[in-house]
């Protein structure tokens, strides 16, 4: 006899919370105004002239990039942050987004109702490499 699959109450609560909050991330991104938070931000920086399109042989951006990093307020802030971050500054496993994820993993059988009947292994692949075409005379 075939019985319908019924999710347990914890799953239903999680699903309802997800539905209630699903627009928050998109709303934050869509309402973001970089000029209000990034010093010197412009939609038409002079550096945009370096981009010649996907078929361009490329331009050496090392010198202009280094100059911008070292002279702009945003670049100086990034550099200062990197230099002043302690080497042992790592995410805490007690942080809610990490600990709750680990708890969910540990309680997988509770979420699935105590078993994995009907579950099927699925192949997973990960994009690990990319290829960049470099024209003669230019190096990455």
PDB file of C-alpha atoms in Angstrom, residues 8-137:
ATOM      1  CA  UNK A   8       6.971  16.402  10.223  1.00  0.00           C
ATOM      2  CA  UNK A   9       6.025  19.499  12.213  1.00  0.00           C
ATOM      3  CA  UNK A  10       9.588  20.862  12.492  1.00  0.00           C
ATOM      4  CA  UNK A  11       9.920  20.786   8.719  1.00  0.00           C
ATOM      5  CA  UNK A  12       6.591  22.564   8.295  1.00  0.00           C
ATOM      6  CA  UNK A  13       7.638  25.270  10.764  1.00  0.00           C
ATOM      7  CA  UNK A  14      10.922  25.770   8.928  1.00  0.00           C
ATOM      8  CA  UNK A  15       9.140  25.951   5.601  1.00  0.00           C
ATOM      9  CA  UNK A  16       6.717  28.574   6.922  1.00  0.00           C
ATOM     10  CA  UNK A  17       9.564  30.654   8.316  1.00  0.00           C
ATOM     11  CA  UNK A  18      11.394  30.421   4.991  1.00  0.00           C
ATOM     12  CA  UNK A  19       8.309  31.553   3.091  1.00  0.00           C
ATOM     13  CA  UNK A  20       7.823  34.466   5.477  1.00  0.00           C
ATOM     14  CA  UNK A  21      11.427  35.649   5.037  1.00  0.00           C
ATOM     15  CA  UNK A  22      12.141  34.752   1.418  1.00  0.00           C
ATOM     16  CA  UNK A  23      12.140  38.317   0.100  1.00  0.00           C
ATOM     17  CA  UNK A  24      14.452  39.881   2.689  1.00  0.00           C
ATOM     18  CA  UNK A  25      17.744  39.124   0.909  1.00  0.00           C
ATOM     19  CA  UNK A  26      16.518  40.285  -2.484  1.00  0.00           C
ATOM     20  CA  UNK A  27      15.001  43.416  -0.934  1.00  0.00           C
ATOM     21  CA  UNK A  28      18.323  44.291   0.721  1.00  0.00           C
ATOM     22  CA  UNK A  29      20.239  43.872  -2.529  1.00  0.00           C
ATOM     23  CA  UNK A  30      17.709  45.690  -4.685  1.00  0.00           C
ATOM     24  CA  UNK A  31      17.597  48.632  -2.292  1.00  0.00           C
ATOM     25  CA  UNK A  32      21.391  48.884  -1.914  1.00  0.00           C
ATOM     26  CA  UNK A  33      22.859  52.237  -2.952  1.00  0.00           C
ATOM     27  CA  UNK A  34      26.662  51.840  -3.151  1.00  0.00           C
ATOM     28  CA  UNK A  35      27.308  55.588  -3.428  1.00  0.00           C
ATOM     29  CA  UNK A  36      25.823  55.986   0.063  1.00  0.00           C
ATOM     30  CA  UNK A  37      28.215  53.521   1.714  1.00  0.00           C
ATOM     31  CA  UNK A  38      31.377  53.246  -0.439  1.00  0.00           C
ATOM     32  CA  UNK A  39      33.561  56.374  -0.363  1.00  0.00           C
ATOM     33  CA  UNK A  40      34.292  57.669  -3.861  1.00  0.00           C
ATOM     34  CA  UNK A  41      31.908  55.259  -5.588  1.00  0.00           C
ATOM     35  CA  UNK A  42      30.781  56.232  -9.066  1.00  0.00           C
ATOM     36  CA  UNK A  43      28.851  54.336 -11.729  1.00  0.00           C
ATOM     37  CA  UNK A  44      31.343  55.498 -14.375  1.00  0.00           C
ATOM     38  CA  UNK A  45      34.869  55.180 -12.953  1.00  0.00           C
ATOM     39  CA  UNK A  46      37.799  56.053 -15.203  1.00  0.00           C
ATOM     40  CA  UNK A  47      39.000  52.465 -14.744  1.00  0.00           C
ATOM     41  CA  UNK A  48      36.099  51.220 -16.861  1.00  0.00           C
ATOM     42  CA  UNK A  49      38.198  52.275 -19.861  1.00  0.00           C
ATOM     43  CA  UNK A  50      40.518  49.338 -19.161  1.00  0.00           C
ATOM     44  CA  UNK A  51      37.882  46.798 -20.141  1.00  0.00           C
ATOM     45  CA  UNK A  52      37.980  46.002 -23.825  1.00  0.00           C
ATOM     46  CA  UNK A  53      35.325  43.320 -23.856  1.00  0.00           C
ATOM     47  CA  UNK A  54      35.549  39.556 -23.662  1.00  0.00           C
ATOM     48  CA  UNK A  55      37.603  39.301 -26.863  1.00  0.00           C
ATOM     49  CA  UNK A  56      40.112  41.971 -25.862  1.00  0.00           C
ATOM     50  CA  UNK A  57      43.739  40.930 -25.559  1.00  0.00           C
ATOM     51  CA  UNK A  58      43.710  42.565 -22.163  1.00  0.00           C
ATOM     52  CA  UNK A  59      45.438  45.412 -20.426  1.00  0.00           C
ATOM     53  CA  UNK A  60      47.971  45.194 -17.620  1.00  0.00           C
ATOM     54  CA  UNK A  61      45.961  46.425 -14.671  1.00  0.00           C
ATOM     55  CA  UNK A  62      48.613  45.703 -12.043  1.00  0.00           C
ATOM     56  CA  UNK A  63      49.965  49.248 -11.795  1.00  0.00           C
ATOM     57  CA  UNK A  64      46.639  51.100 -11.949  1.00  0.00           C
ATOM     58  CA  UNK A  65      45.065  48.573  -9.579  1.00  0.00           C
ATOM     59  CA  UNK A  66      47.859  48.930  -7.047  1.00  0.00           C
ATOM     60  CA  UNK A  67      47.710  52.709  -7.320  1.00  0.00           C
ATOM     61  CA  UNK A  68      43.959  52.729  -6.654  1.00  0.00           C
ATOM     62  CA  UNK A  69      44.309  50.306  -3.746  1.00  0.00           C
ATOM     63  CA  UNK A  70      47.023  52.424  -2.143  1.00  0.00           C
ATOM     64  CA  UNK A  71      45.524  55.863  -2.740  1.00  0.00           C
ATOM     65  CA  UNK A  72      41.745  55.511  -2.436  1.00  0.00           C
ATOM     66  CA  UNK A  73      39.923  55.729   0.880  1.00  0.00           C
ATOM     67  CA  UNK A  74      38.186  52.398   0.220  1.00  0.00           C
ATOM     68  CA  UNK A  75      41.493  50.726  -0.699  1.00  0.00           C
ATOM     69  CA  UNK A  76      43.195  52.056   2.415  1.00  0.00           C
ATOM     70  CA  UNK A  77      40.298  50.810   4.575  1.00  0.00           C
ATOM     71  CA  UNK A  78      40.505  47.330   3.031  1.00  0.00           C
ATOM     72  CA  UNK A  79      44.278  47.192   3.518  1.00  0.00           C
ATOM     73  CA  UNK A  80      43.994  48.426   7.117  1.00  0.00           C
ATOM     74  CA  UNK A  81      41.329  45.829   7.867  1.00  0.00           C
ATOM     75  CA  UNK A  82      43.464  43.011   6.461  1.00  0.00           C
ATOM     76  CA  UNK A  83      46.600  44.131   8.285  1.00  0.00           C
ATOM     77  CA  UNK A  84      44.802  44.601  11.610  1.00  0.00           C
ATOM     78  CA  UNK A  85      42.845  41.353  11.602  1.00  0.00           C
ATOM     79  CA  UNK A  86      44.424  38.931  14.087  1.00  0.00           C
ATOM     80  CA  UNK A  87      45.697  35.706  12.510  1.00  0.00           C
ATOM     81  CA  UNK A  88      43.550  33.651  14.878  1.00  0.00           C
ATOM     82  CA  UNK A  89      40.365  35.551  13.939  1.00  0.00           C
ATOM     83  CA  UNK A  90      38.221  32.717  12.650  1.00  0.00           C
ATOM     84  CA  UNK A  91      34.445  32.298  12.567  1.00  0.00           C
ATOM     85  CA  UNK A  92      33.101  30.974  15.837  1.00  0.00           C
ATOM     86  CA  UNK A  93      31.346  27.623  15.658  1.00  0.00           C
ATOM     87  CA  UNK A  94      28.975  29.137  18.215  1.00  0.00           C
ATOM     88  CA  UNK A  95      27.749  31.725  15.690  1.00  0.00           C
ATOM     89  CA  UNK A  96      24.034  31.079  15.079  1.00  0.00           C
ATOM     90  CA  UNK A  97      24.337  30.533  11.335  1.00  0.00           C
ATOM     91  CA  UNK A  98      27.028  27.890  11.886  1.00  0.00           C
ATOM     92  CA  UNK A  99      25.764  26.194  15.055  1.00  0.00           C
ATOM     93  CA  UNK A 100      22.214  25.890  13.732  1.00  0.00           C
ATOM     94  CA  UNK A 101      23.478  24.377  10.495  1.00  0.00           C
ATOM     95  CA  UNK A 102      25.571  21.849  12.420  1.00  0.00           C
ATOM     96  CA  UNK A 103      22.592  21.058  14.661  1.00  0.00           C
ATOM     97  CA  UNK A 104      20.418  20.466  11.617  1.00  0.00           C
ATOM     98  CA  UNK A 105      23.017  18.117  10.171  1.00  0.00           C
ATOM     99  CA  UNK A 106      23.239  16.216  13.458  1.00  0.00           C
ATOM    100  CA  UNK A 107      19.452  15.901  13.634  1.00  0.00           C
ATOM    101  CA  UNK A 108      18.880  14.891  10.007  1.00  0.00           C
ATOM    102  CA  UNK A 109      16.910  11.803  11.029  1.00  0.00           C
ATOM    103  CA  UNK A 110      14.562  13.952  13.109  1.00  0.00           C
ATOM    104  CA  UNK A 111      13.940  16.217  10.134  1.00  0.00           C
ATOM    105  CA  UNK A 112      13.197  13.263   7.858  1.00  0.00           C
ATOM    106  CA  UNK A 113      10.910  11.628  10.389  1.00  0.00           C
ATOM    107  CA  UNK A 114      13.425   9.084  11.654  1.00  0.00           C
ATOM    108  CA  UNK A 115      14.496   7.415   8.448  1.00  0.00           C
ATOM    109  CA  UNK A 116      15.661   7.850   4.934  1.00  0.00           C
ATOM    110  CA  UNK A 117      13.257   5.507   3.127  1.00  0.00           C
ATOM    111  CA  UNK A 118      12.683   6.733  -0.376  1.00  0.00           C
ATOM    112  CA  UNK A 119      15.844   8.819  -0.404  1.00  0.00           C
ATOM    113  CA  UNK A 120      18.035   8.290  -3.440  1.00  0.00           C
ATOM    114  CA  UNK A 121      21.715   9.133  -3.796  1.00  0.00           C
ATOM    115  CA  UNK A 122      22.160  12.017  -6.188  1.00  0.00           C
ATOM    116  CA  UNK A 123      25.390  12.845  -7.981  1.00  0.00           C
ATOM    117  CA  UNK A 124      26.896  16.159  -6.970  1.00  0.00           C
ATOM    118  CA  UNK A 125      29.465  18.066  -8.928  1.00  0.00           C
ATOM    119  CA  UNK A 126      31.416  21.134  -8.027  1.00  0.00           C
ATOM    120  CA  UNK A 127      32.922  23.693 -10.381  1.00  0.00           C
ATOM    121  CA  UNK A 128      36.533  23.882  -9.297  1.00  0.00           C
ATOM    122  CA  UNK A 129      38.509  25.139 -12.292  1.00  0.00           C
ATOM    123  CA  UNK A 130      38.250  27.858 -14.833  1.00  0.00           C
ATOM    124  CA  UNK A 131      40.169  28.515 -17.997  1.00  0.00           C
ATOM    125  CA  UNK A 132      41.316  31.913 -19.101  1.00  0.00           C
ATOM    126  CA  UNK A 133      42.487  32.468 -22.630  1.00  0.00           C
ATOM    127  CA  UNK A 134      45.638  34.583 -22.718  1.00  0.00           C
ATOM    128  CA  UNK A 135      46.896  36.185 -25.909  1.00  0.00           C
ATOM    129  CA  UNK A 136      50.549  35.859 -26.873  1.00  0.00           C
ATOM    130  CA  UNK A 137      52.777  38.276 -24.999  1.00  0.00           C
TER     131      UNK A 137
END
